[in-house]
Short mmCIF file of C-alpha atoms in Angstrom, two decimals:
data_model
loop_
_atom_site.label_atom_id
_atom_site.label_comp_id
_atom_site.label_asym_id
_atom_site.label_seq_id
_atom_site.Cartn_x
_atom_site.Cartn_y
_atom_site.Cartn_z
CA MET A 1 0.00 0.00 0.00
CA GLN A 2 1.42 3.40 -1.03
CA ILE A 3 1.98 6.10 1.58
CA ALA A 4 -0.83 8.34 0.29
CA GLU A 5 -3.35 5.51 0.55
CA ARG A 6 -2.25 4.68 4.12
CA TYR A 7 -2.55 8.37 5.01
CA ALA A 8 -6.03 8.73 3.49
CA ARG A 9 -7.37 5.51 4.99
CA LEU A 10 -6.17 6.44 8.48
CA ALA A 11 -7.63 9.94 8.14
CA HIS A 12 -11.05 8.52 7.31
CA ALA A 13 -10.83 6.03 10.18
CA LEU A 14 -10.08 8.92 12.55
CA ASP A 15 -12.91 10.98 11.06
CA ALA A 16 -15.34 8.15 11.83
CA HIS A 17 -14.68 8.78 15.53
CA ARG A 18 -14.08 12.54 15.27
CA PRO A 19 -16.43 13.96 12.60
CA GLY A 20 -14.98 17.07 11.00
CA PHE A 21 -11.36 15.90 11.25
CA ILE A 22 -11.38 15.72 7.44
CA ASP A 23 -12.09 19.17 6.05
CA GLY A 24 -12.06 18.13 2.40
CA TYR A 25 -11.39 15.02 0.32
CA ALA A 26 -11.36 14.41 -3.42
CA GLY A 27 -9.36 11.20 -3.72
CA PRO A 28 -10.36 7.63 -4.62
CA ASP A 29 -13.64 6.47 -3.08
CA ALA A 30 -12.03 3.18 -2.08
CA TRP A 31 -9.76 5.02 0.36
CA ALA A 32 -12.68 6.75 2.10
CA ASP A 33 -13.72 3.90 4.40
CA ARG A 34 -15.20 5.39 7.58
CA THR A 35 -16.08 2.08 9.22
CA PRO A 36 -15.41 2.63 12.96
CA ARG A 37 -12.45 0.64 14.27
CA PRO A 38 -11.11 0.21 17.82
CA ALA A 39 -9.03 3.13 19.03
CA ALA A 40 -6.10 0.82 19.82
CA ASP A 41 -6.00 -0.15 16.12
CA LEU A 42 -5.90 3.52 15.14
CA ILE A 43 -2.96 4.17 17.44
CA ARG A 44 -1.09 1.23 15.92
CA GLU A 45 -1.85 2.45 12.39
CA ALA A 46 -0.74 5.99 13.24
CA THR A 47 2.49 4.64 14.75
CA ASP A 48 3.08 2.57 11.63
CA LEU A 49 2.38 5.55 9.38
CA GLN A 50 4.96 7.62 11.24
CA ALA A 51 7.56 4.92 10.65
CA ARG A 52 6.72 4.45 6.97
CA VAL A 53 6.84 8.19 6.28
CA GLN A 54 10.58 8.07 6.94
CA ASP A 55 11.01 6.00 3.75
CA VAL A 56 9.52 8.73 1.51
CA ALA A 57 12.25 9.79 -0.91
CA GLU A 58 11.37 13.46 -1.48
CA PRO A 59 12.53 15.60 1.49
CA GLU A 60 9.75 18.23 1.30
CA ARG A 61 7.09 15.54 1.00
CA ARG A 62 8.63 13.49 3.82
CA GLU A 63 8.86 16.37 6.31
CA TRP A 64 5.29 17.52 5.63
CA LEU A 65 3.90 13.99 5.99
CA ALA A 66 5.88 13.45 9.20
CA ALA A 67 4.32 16.53 10.80
CA GLN A 68 0.84 15.50 9.68
CA ALA A 69 1.34 11.92 10.93
CA ARG A 70 2.37 13.17 14.39
CA ALA A 71 -0.91 15.07 14.60
CA MET A 72 -2.87 12.02 13.47
CA HIS A 73 -1.20 9.97 16.21
CA THR A 74 -2.31 12.61 18.73
CA VAL A 75 -5.89 12.45 17.47
CA ALA A 76 -5.83 8.66 17.80
CA ARG A 77 -4.63 8.99 21.41
CA ILE A 78 -7.41 11.46 22.20
CA ILE A 79 -9.98 9.13 20.63
CA ALA A 80 -8.60 6.36 22.84
CA GLY A 81 -9.38 8.49 25.88
CA GLU A 82 -5.92 9.79 26.75
CA ALA A 83 -6.18 13.03 28.73
CA VAL A 84 -3.86 15.36 26.82
CA PRO A 85 -3.43 18.73 28.61
CA TYR A 86 -4.81 21.57 26.49
CA ALA A 87 -1.54 23.39 25.78
CA GLN A 88 0.09 20.09 24.86
CA GLU A 89 -2.85 19.30 22.58
CA VAL A 90 -2.16 22.54 20.69
CA ARG A 91 1.54 21.67 20.39
CA ASP A 92 0.98 18.06 19.33
CA LEU A 93 -1.74 18.81 16.77
CA TYR A 94 -0.33 21.95 15.18
CA ASP A 95 3.44 22.01 15.78
CA ILE A 96 3.14 25.43 17.43
CA GLU A 97 3.39 26.95 20.87
CA PRO A 98 0.14 28.36 22.31
CA THR A 99 0.57 32.03 23.09
CA ARG A 100 -0.86 34.09 25.96
CA ALA A 101 -2.21 37.62 25.55
CA ASP A 102 -0.55 40.68 27.08
CA LEU A 103 -3.39 42.22 29.11
CA ALA A 104 -1.61 45.56 29.41
CA ALA A 105 -1.39 45.76 25.61
CA LEU A 106 -5.05 44.79 25.29
CA ASP A 107 -6.02 47.51 27.79
CA ALA A 108 -4.08 50.08 25.76
CA SER A 109 -5.83 48.98 22.57
CA LEU A 110 -9.25 49.28 24.22
CA GLU A 111 -8.40 52.79 25.44
CA ALA A 112 -7.36 53.81 21.92
CA MET A 113 -10.55 52.33 20.47
CA ASP A 114 -12.65 54.11 23.09
CA ALA A 115 -11.05 57.42 22.13
CA ALA A 116 -11.58 56.81 18.41
CA LEU A 117 -15.27 55.88 18.56
CA PRO A 118 -17.70 58.77 18.06
CA GLY A 119 -20.88 59.39 20.05
CA ALA A 120 -22.01 58.66 23.60
CA GLY A 121 -22.45 55.42 25.50
CA THR A 122 -20.27 52.42 26.22
CA LEU A 123 -17.52 51.33 23.87
CA GLU A 124 -19.61 48.47 22.53
CA GLN A 125 -22.75 50.61 22.20
CA ARG A 126 -20.85 53.12 20.08
CA ARG A 127 -19.10 50.40 18.11
CA SER A 128 -22.39 48.62 17.43
CA ALA A 129 -24.03 51.87 16.32
CA LEU A 130 -21.18 52.53 13.90
CA ARG A 131 -21.19 48.93 12.66
CA ASP A 132 -24.92 49.15 12.00
CA ARG A 133 -24.30 52.12 9.69
CA VAL A 134 -21.84 50.14 7.55
CA THR A 135 -23.67 46.80 7.58
CA VAL A 136 -24.58 45.26 4.24
CA PRO A 137 -28.12 43.80 4.28
CA VAL A 138 -28.17 40.03 3.80
CA SER A 139 -30.34 40.48 0.71
CA ASP A 140 -27.62 42.66 -0.83
CA LEU A 141 -24.55 40.76 0.30
CA LEU A 142 -23.84 38.75 -2.85
CA ARG A 143 -24.37 41.79 -5.11
CA VAL A 144 -21.86 43.86 -3.11
CA ALA A 145 -19.43 40.93 -2.97
CA GLU A 146 -19.34 40.51 -6.75
CA PRO A 147 -17.12 43.50 -7.69
CA ILE A 148 -14.85 42.71 -4.73
CA LEU A 149 -14.30 39.18 -6.00
CA VAL A 150 -13.67 40.39 -9.55
CA GLU A 151 -10.93 42.76 -8.34
CA LEU A 152 -9.37 40.20 -5.99
CA ARG A 153 -9.28 37.53 -8.67
CA THR A 154 -7.74 39.89 -11.21
CA ARG A 155 -5.00 40.89 -8.80
CA THR A 156 -4.40 37.30 -7.67
CA GLN A 157 -4.03 36.13 -11.27
CA ALA A 158 -1.51 38.90 -11.96
CA ALA A 159 0.50 38.40 -8.75
CA PHE A 160 0.51 34.63 -8.28
CA GLY A 161 -1.28 32.96 -11.20
CA LEU A 162 -4.28 30.66 -10.95
CA PRO A 163 -4.69 27.13 -12.32
CA ASP A 164 -6.97 26.79 -15.33
CA GLY A 165 -10.43 25.66 -14.33
CA GLU A 166 -10.39 26.87 -10.72
CA ASP A 167 -13.67 28.26 -9.43
CA PHE A 168 -15.87 28.49 -6.38
CA GLN A 169 -19.46 29.17 -5.42
CA ILE A 170 -20.67 31.31 -2.51
CA ARG A 171 -23.59 30.36 -0.31
CA LEU A 172 -25.15 32.29 2.58
CA VAL A 173 -25.78 30.18 5.69
CA THR A 174 -26.87 30.58 9.31
CA ASP A 175 -26.38 28.83 12.64
CA LYS A 176 -22.62 28.34 12.31
CA PRO A 177 -19.83 29.06 14.85
CA TRP A 178 -17.68 30.88 12.26
CA GLY A 179 -18.06 33.94 9.99
CA GLY A 180 -16.88 32.32 6.77
CA TYR A 181 -15.71 28.88 5.65
CA ASN A 182 -14.07 27.42 2.58
CA TRP A 183 -14.95 23.82 1.75
CA PRO A 184 -12.47 22.26 -0.71
CA LEU A 185 -14.41 20.14 -3.21
CA GLY A 186 -11.58 18.87 -5.39
CA ASN A 187 -11.18 19.34 -9.15
CA LEU A 188 -9.91 22.88 -8.36
CA LYS A 189 -13.31 23.87 -6.95
CA SER A 190 -14.48 25.18 -3.58
CA LEU A 191 -17.68 26.12 -1.80
CA ILE A 192 -17.46 29.29 0.29
CA GLU A 193 -20.10 29.78 2.96
CA LEU A 194 -20.72 33.15 4.57
CA ASN A 195 -22.51 33.05 7.90
CA THR A 196 -25.16 35.75 8.37
CA ASP A 197 -25.97 35.04 12.03
CA LEU A 198 -24.27 38.35 12.85
CA PRO A 199 -24.31 41.55 10.74
CA VAL A 200 -21.70 41.65 7.97
CA ALA A 201 -19.99 45.03 7.66
CA LEU A 202 -18.76 46.34 4.31
CA THR A 203 -15.41 47.14 5.91
CA GLY A 204 -14.72 43.47 6.57
CA LEU A 205 -15.83 42.08 3.21
CA PRO A 206 -12.59 42.48 1.20
CA ASP A 207 -10.60 40.74 3.93
CA LEU A 208 -13.22 37.99 4.35
CA LEU A 209 -13.38 37.27 0.62
CA ALA A 210 -9.60 37.40 0.26
CA HIS A 211 -9.26 35.07 3.26
CA GLU A 212 -11.68 32.46 1.93
CA GLY A 213 -11.17 32.99 -1.81
CA TYR A 214 -8.50 35.03 -3.63
CA PRO A 215 -5.65 34.63 -2.76
CA GLY A 216 -6.51 32.74 0.45
CA HIS A 217 -7.91 29.28 1.10
CA HIS A 218 -9.46 28.58 -2.31
CA THR A 219 -6.34 29.77 -4.13
CA GLU A 220 -4.05 27.70 -1.92
CA HIS A 221 -6.12 24.53 -2.22
CA ALA A 222 -6.54 24.82 -6.00
CA THR A 223 -2.88 25.70 -6.58
CA LYS A 224 -1.62 22.81 -4.46
CA GLU A 225 -4.05 20.38 -6.07
CA ALA A 226 -2.82 21.43 -9.52
CA ARG A 227 0.86 21.14 -8.64
CA LEU A 228 1.16 18.52 -5.90
CA VAL A 229 -1.57 16.09 -6.96
CA ARG A 230 -1.85 16.52 -10.72
CA GLU A 231 1.80 17.24 -11.54
CA LEU A 232 3.71 15.34 -8.84
CA GLY A 233 1.18 12.63 -7.98
CA TRP A 234 1.31 13.26 -4.21
CA GLN A 235 -2.24 12.13 -3.59
CA GLU A 236 -2.18 12.84 0.15
CA HIS A 237 -2.97 16.41 -0.93
CA HIS A 238 -6.41 15.24 -2.01
CA LEU A 239 -7.09 15.61 1.74
CA GLN A 240 -7.35 18.64 3.96
CA LEU A 241 -7.27 17.83 7.68
CA LEU A 242 -8.64 20.18 10.32
CA ASN A 243 -6.47 19.12 13.27
CA ALA A 244 -3.03 19.07 11.68
CA PRO A 245 -0.09 21.44 11.09
CA GLU A 246 -1.15 22.24 7.51
CA CYS A 247 -3.90 24.45 9.01
CA VAL A 248 -1.37 26.79 10.65
CA VAL A 249 0.17 27.58 7.27
CA SER A 250 -3.22 27.73 5.56
CA GLU A 251 -4.68 30.18 8.08
CA GLY A 252 -1.49 32.22 8.03
CA VAL A 253 -1.80 32.47 4.25
CA ALA A 254 -5.48 33.46 4.53
CA VAL A 255 -4.99 36.06 7.28
CA ASN A 256 -2.26 37.77 5.23
CA ALA A 257 -3.97 37.28 1.87
CA LEU A 258 -5.48 40.72 1.30
CA ARG A 259 -2.30 42.55 2.22
CA THR A 260 -0.37 40.71 -0.51
CA LEU A 261 -2.68 42.30 -3.11
CA MET A 262 -3.09 45.85 -1.87
CA THR A 263 -1.77 48.22 0.74
CA ARG A 264 -3.88 49.38 3.65
CA GLU A 265 -4.19 52.78 1.92
CA GLU A 266 -5.44 51.17 -1.31
CA GLU A 267 -8.01 49.16 0.66
CA ARG A 268 -9.17 52.31 2.46
CA ASP A 269 -9.56 54.27 -0.79
CA TRP A 270 -11.45 51.36 -2.37
CA LEU A 271 -13.84 50.98 0.55
CA THR A 272 -14.56 54.68 1.02
CA GLY A 273 -14.85 55.21 -2.75
CA ASP A 274 -16.20 52.65 -5.21
CA LEU A 275 -17.38 50.08 -2.66
CA ALA A 276 -19.20 52.62 -0.49
CA ARG A 277 -21.06 53.77 -3.62
CA VAL A 278 -21.91 50.19 -4.62
CA ALA A 279 -23.25 49.48 -1.12
CA GLY A 280 -24.98 52.86 -0.76
CA LEU A 281 -23.12 53.75 2.44
CA ASP A 282 -21.73 57.02 3.81
CA PRO A 283 -17.96 57.12 3.12
CA GLN A 284 -17.36 58.93 6.43
CA ASP A 285 -18.96 56.07 8.35
CA VAL A 286 -16.84 53.60 6.39
CA GLN A 287 -13.73 55.63 7.17
CA ALA A 288 -14.57 55.70 10.89
CA MET A 289 -15.20 51.95 10.98
CA LEU A 290 -11.89 51.27 9.24
CA THR A 291 -10.08 53.23 11.95
CA VAL A 292 -11.82 51.15 14.61
CA ASN A 293 -11.01 47.93 12.72
CA GLU A 294 -7.31 48.81 12.66
CA LEU A 295 -7.38 49.19 16.43
CA GLN A 296 -9.44 46.01 16.74
CA ALA A 297 -6.65 44.13 14.95
CA ASN A 298 -4.51 44.65 18.05
CA LEU A 299 -6.98 42.45 19.95
CA LYS A 300 -6.39 39.43 17.71
CA GLY A 301 -5.11 37.24 20.57
CA VAL A 302 -8.25 37.60 22.67
CA ASN A 303 -10.03 34.42 21.52
CA ALA A 304 -6.90 32.32 21.95
CA GLU A 305 -6.39 33.70 25.46
CA ALA A 306 -10.04 32.93 26.21
CA ALA A 307 -9.45 29.32 25.15
CA MET A 308 -6.42 29.07 27.43
CA ARG A 309 -8.44 30.45 30.34
CA LEU A 310 -11.23 27.97 29.69
CA PHE A 311 -9.30 24.78 28.95
CA GLU A 312 -5.85 25.29 30.49
CA ASP A 313 -6.67 27.42 33.54
CA GLY A 314 -10.11 25.97 34.25
CA HIS A 315 -12.04 29.24 34.44
CA PRO A 316 -15.84 28.84 34.23
CA GLU A 317 -17.58 29.74 30.96
CA ALA A 318 -19.31 32.74 32.56
CA GLU A 319 -15.93 34.31 33.40
CA VAL A 320 -14.60 33.55 29.92
CA LEU A 321 -17.67 35.24 28.40
CA ASP A 322 -16.99 38.32 30.52
CA PHE A 323 -13.39 38.28 29.29
CA LEU A 324 -14.52 38.05 25.67
CA ARG A 325 -17.04 40.86 26.06
CA HIS A 326 -14.56 43.16 27.75
CA TYR A 327 -11.34 42.53 25.86
CA GLY A 328 -12.99 41.71 22.57
CA GLY A 329 -14.94 44.95 22.75
CA VAL A 330 -18.01 43.04 21.55
CA ASP A 331 -21.62 42.57 22.55
CA ASP A 332 -23.00 39.45 24.19
CA ALA A 333 -24.05 37.84 20.89
CA ARG A 334 -20.56 38.12 19.40
CA ALA A 335 -18.92 36.94 22.62
CA ARG A 336 -21.16 33.88 22.66
CA LYS A 337 -20.36 33.21 19.00
CA SER A 338 -16.65 33.24 19.87
CA LEU A 339 -17.26 30.90 22.80
CA GLU A 340 -19.29 28.60 20.55
CA PHE A 341 -16.31 28.38 18.20
CA ILE A 342 -13.69 27.55 20.83
CA THR A 343 -15.86 24.94 22.54
CA GLN A 344 -16.30 22.84 19.37
CA PRO A 345 -14.20 19.65 19.89
CA THR A 346 -12.40 19.98 16.54
CA LEU A 347 -11.95 23.76 16.86
CA ARG A 348 -10.90 24.27 20.48
CA ALA A 349 -7.19 23.99 19.66
CA TYR A 350 -7.66 25.34 16.12
CA ILE A 351 -8.10 28.87 17.46
CA PHE A 352 -4.29 29.22 17.71
CA THR A 353 -3.78 28.61 14.00
CA TYR A 354 -4.94 32.18 13.31
CA PRO A 355 -2.60 34.32 15.45
CA VAL A 356 0.40 31.99 15.27
CA GLY A 357 -0.05 31.24 11.56
CA ALA A 358 -0.47 34.94 10.83
CA GLU A 359 2.85 35.78 12.47
CA LEU A 360 4.73 32.91 10.81
CA VAL A 361 3.51 33.83 7.32
CA LYS A 362 4.08 37.54 7.96
CA GLY A 363 7.69 36.60 8.72
CA VAL A 364 7.93 34.93 5.31
CA LEU A 365 6.47 38.02 3.65
CA ASP A 366 8.91 40.28 5.50
CA ARG A 367 11.86 38.14 4.40
CA GLU A 368 10.82 37.07 0.91
CA GLY A 369 7.99 39.36 -0.21
CA THR A 370 5.38 38.08 -2.65
CA ALA A 371 7.78 35.37 -3.86
CA GLY A 372 7.54 33.83 -0.40
CA PHE A 373 3.74 33.94 -0.47
CA ARG A 374 3.75 32.31 -3.92
CA ARG A 375 5.94 29.54 -2.47
CA LEU A 376 3.46 28.92 0.35
CA LEU A 377 0.63 28.62 -2.17
CA ARG A 378 2.53 25.95 -4.10
CA GLU A 379 4.66 23.93 -1.67
CA PRO A 380 3.94 21.68 1.33
CA VAL A 381 5.41 23.57 4.27
CA THR A 382 5.26 22.93 8.02
CA PRO A 383 5.11 25.48 10.85
CA GLY A 384 8.49 24.23 12.03
CA GLN A 385 10.01 25.08 8.66
CA LEU A 386 8.56 28.59 8.85
CA ARG A 387 10.07 29.10 12.29
CA GLY A 388 13.45 28.33 10.78
#
């Protein structure tokens, strides 16, 4: 049995016990057996996979598979009932170190946001009032998204290239723990779902669509399928796993995606100009919300810190909700949505892929520029390799 088949069969066996472990699969149907098997068998298979990976001839393929196989072994241990401490779970699944937030820095960011928000009332009351003025109605969301996607695709094609035949569809959904999601479908296609449980602001749309589409998740999945599967025959890349190191790189690519196509100033001009007109919004409100969003970016470690407080420190959910409301600068509904995300079994450790992946990929961009980003879209890379 070839290494890719062993990898795919074990992934499906793990997914039978831990639904959602496989994020996407487009390989042979015969490899997709989800018949539940004893956890002890899964541990043995994961141990065997780790050993067999060492015989892979290509260094970049071998190192990537080794990191993925270590995560699969961890998942098998968790399925078997092993009590893995939360911080160690993050390390073993994602090959990264969980980070803690600097509360003094968060306090300073909240003070700056408070000073920047117009009007009277609490920080969140003023932020919500401003957000309401730049919200795109659900009925208008796809129309407003269309010119954004056209521009992002044009720039992605020029900067990084796109494989012939790539495409995706967008669907609006509700009752999800996330704001947007890219589902890889194979054959260079994706389904992007946008969650409308909470209001969607115009100011966040370019970043959201770049993150999920061009040049983020969809672009990465399609580019790697074209090169790694179709050209090189590395069929393990028919799979995308949710609890594995590949997600750190993938989220790092997605978080940095928009900035590889346009500067912050270009984005601001676009949003307060053409996009404000398309959406029928006041450019001054858009400008004010962008200023708040830039300050909000300094709070990016809040959800990860909340997860550490909940799972590592043992704080009760009520205290964690208070933390999210205060340091996230959000209302109760958004705080509960964040808590819903981090309490999902397959997502509780995933939360660290965003801040840690963002910093690792930003380091590549700082060192290598767009050539480095193009490399990450095309090559199998581990978080350990990005750390250097």
